[in-house]
């Protein structure tokens, strides 16, 4: 888990960003997540993290990993970040509530994982902007595929 307030936490390569990507990271992800981290820690004693430095992944990185290169993580639009928190298995619903209420993400996909070595439950929430604002949804993962779970209702 990587601190939301450290720009390096958003770069899976460790080689840094070009200026336009870094600006998108700071404006569309980092600012929101730092705010949420402060709110959640103050109210619940829970810290928020970037999961496995999984925010910006350059297209070349995706292609080396035998992926299409079309992921929201390549930041061809506003990008994506995978977000986790302290004791995710117990606190994911709180994190999801804060992401809905304090960000503009239009897709939030909840991933639950189990460490095969320890059996410990964990996970993360993928946040991005692929959908239109009036088509924002929370997704659940079923058999590895995203399924719309319920619409995100925002008053703003």
Coordinates of C-alpha atoms in Angstrom, one line a residue, residues 14-128:
X14 CA 9.0 4.4 -10.8
X15 CA 10.3 6.4 -13.7
X16 CA 8.1 9.5 -13.2
X17 CA 5.5 11.2 -15.3
X18 CA 5.4 13.6 -18.2
X19 CA 3.9 17.0 -17.1
X20 CA 0.4 16.4 -18.5
X21 CA 0.0 13.0 -16.9
X22 CA 1.3 14.3 -13.5
X23 CA -1.2 17.2 -13.7
X24 CA -4.1 14.7 -14.3
X25 CA -2.9 12.5 -11.4
X26 CA -2.8 15.5 -9.1
X27 CA -6.1 17.1 -10.1
X28 CA -8.3 14.0 -10.8
X29 CA -7.0 11.5 -8.2
X30 CA -4.4 12.7 -5.7
X31 CA -6.3 15.8 -4.4
X32 CA -9.5 13.8 -3.8
X33 CA -7.7 10.9 -2.2
X34 CA -5.7 13.1 0.2
X35 CA -8.9 14.8 1.3
X36 CA -10.7 11.4 1.8
X37 CA -7.7 10.0 3.7
X38 CA -7.9 13.0 6.1
X39 CA -11.6 12.7 6.6
X40 CA -11.6 8.9 7.1
X41 CA -8.7 9.0 9.5
X42 CA -10.3 11.8 11.5
X43 CA -13.7 10.0 11.8
X44 CA -12.8 6.3 11.6
X45 CA -9.1 6.0 12.2
X46 CA -8.7 4.5 8.7
X47 CA -6.0 5.5 6.2
X48 CA -6.5 5.4 2.4
X49 CA -3.8 4.2 0.0
X50 CA -3.0 3.7 -3.6
X51 CA -3.1 -0.1 -4.2
X52 CA 0.2 -1.5 -5.6
X53 CA 1.1 1.9 -7.2
X54 CA -1.7 1.2 -9.6
X55 CA -2.7 4.5 -11.1
X56 CA -0.8 5.6 -14.1
X57 CA 0.5 2.7 -16.2
X58 CA 2.1 3.7 -19.5
X59 CA 0.9 2.0 -22.6
X60 CA 4.3 0.3 -23.0
X61 CA 3.9 -1.1 -19.5
X62 CA 0.5 -2.6 -20.4
X63 CA 1.8 -4.1 -23.6
X64 CA 4.8 -5.8 -21.8
X65 CA 2.2 -7.3 -19.4
X66 CA 0.3 -8.6 -22.5
X67 CA -2.6 -6.3 -22.0
X68 CA -4.4 -4.3 -24.7
X69 CA -3.0 -0.9 -23.7
X70 CA -6.6 0.5 -23.7
X71 CA -7.0 0.6 -19.9
X72 CA -8.2 3.8 -18.2
X73 CA -4.9 3.4 -16.3
X74 CA -2.9 4.6 -19.4
X75 CA -4.5 8.1 -18.9
X76 CA -5.7 8.6 -22.5
X77 CA -8.6 10.5 -20.8
X78 CA -8.6 11.3 -17.1
X79 CA -7.0 8.1 -15.8
X80 CA -7.8 5.5 -13.1
X81 CA -6.5 4.7 -9.7
X82 CA -6.9 1.5 -7.6
X83 CA -7.6 2.6 -4.0
X84 CA -7.5 0.6 -0.8
X85 CA -7.5 1.3 2.9
X86 CA -6.5 -0.1 6.3
X87 CA -8.2 -3.5 6.8
X88 CA -10.0 -3.4 3.4
X89 CA -12.1 -6.5 4.1
X90 CA -13.7 -4.7 7.1
X91 CA -13.7 -1.2 5.8
X92 CA -14.4 -1.3 2.1
X93 CA -18.0 -0.1 2.4
X94 CA -16.8 3.0 4.3
X95 CA -14.2 3.7 1.6
X96 CA -16.8 3.3 -1.1
X97 CA -19.1 5.7 0.6
X98 CA -16.4 8.3 0.8
X99 CA -15.4 7.8 -2.8
X100 CA -19.0 8.3 -3.9
X101 CA -19.5 11.4 -1.7
X102 CA -16.2 13.1 -2.2
X103 CA -15.0 12.4 -5.7
X104 CA -16.3 12.7 -9.3
X105 CA -15.4 9.2 -10.3
X106 CA -18.1 7.8 -12.7
X107 CA -17.0 4.2 -12.3
X108 CA -16.2 2.5 -9.0
X109 CA -15.4 -1.2 -9.3
X110 CA -15.0 -3.2 -6.0
X111 CA -12.5 -6.0 -6.1
X112 CA -12.3 -8.5 -3.2
X113 CA -9.2 -10.6 -3.1
X114 CA -7.7 -13.4 -1.0
X115 CA -4.0 -13.8 -0.5
X116 CA -3.3 -17.4 -1.6
X117 CA -0.4 -17.7 0.9
X118 CA -2.1 -16.4 4.0
X119 CA -5.8 -16.7 3.2
X120 CA -6.2 -13.1 4.3
X121 CA -9.1 -11.1 2.6
X122 CA -8.2 -7.8 1.0
X123 CA -9.0 -5.9 -2.1
X124 CA -9.3 -2.5 -3.7
X125 CA -11.7 -0.1 -5.5
X126 CA -10.9 0.9 -9.0
X127 CA -12.0 4.5 -9.7
X128 CA -12.1 6.2 -13.1

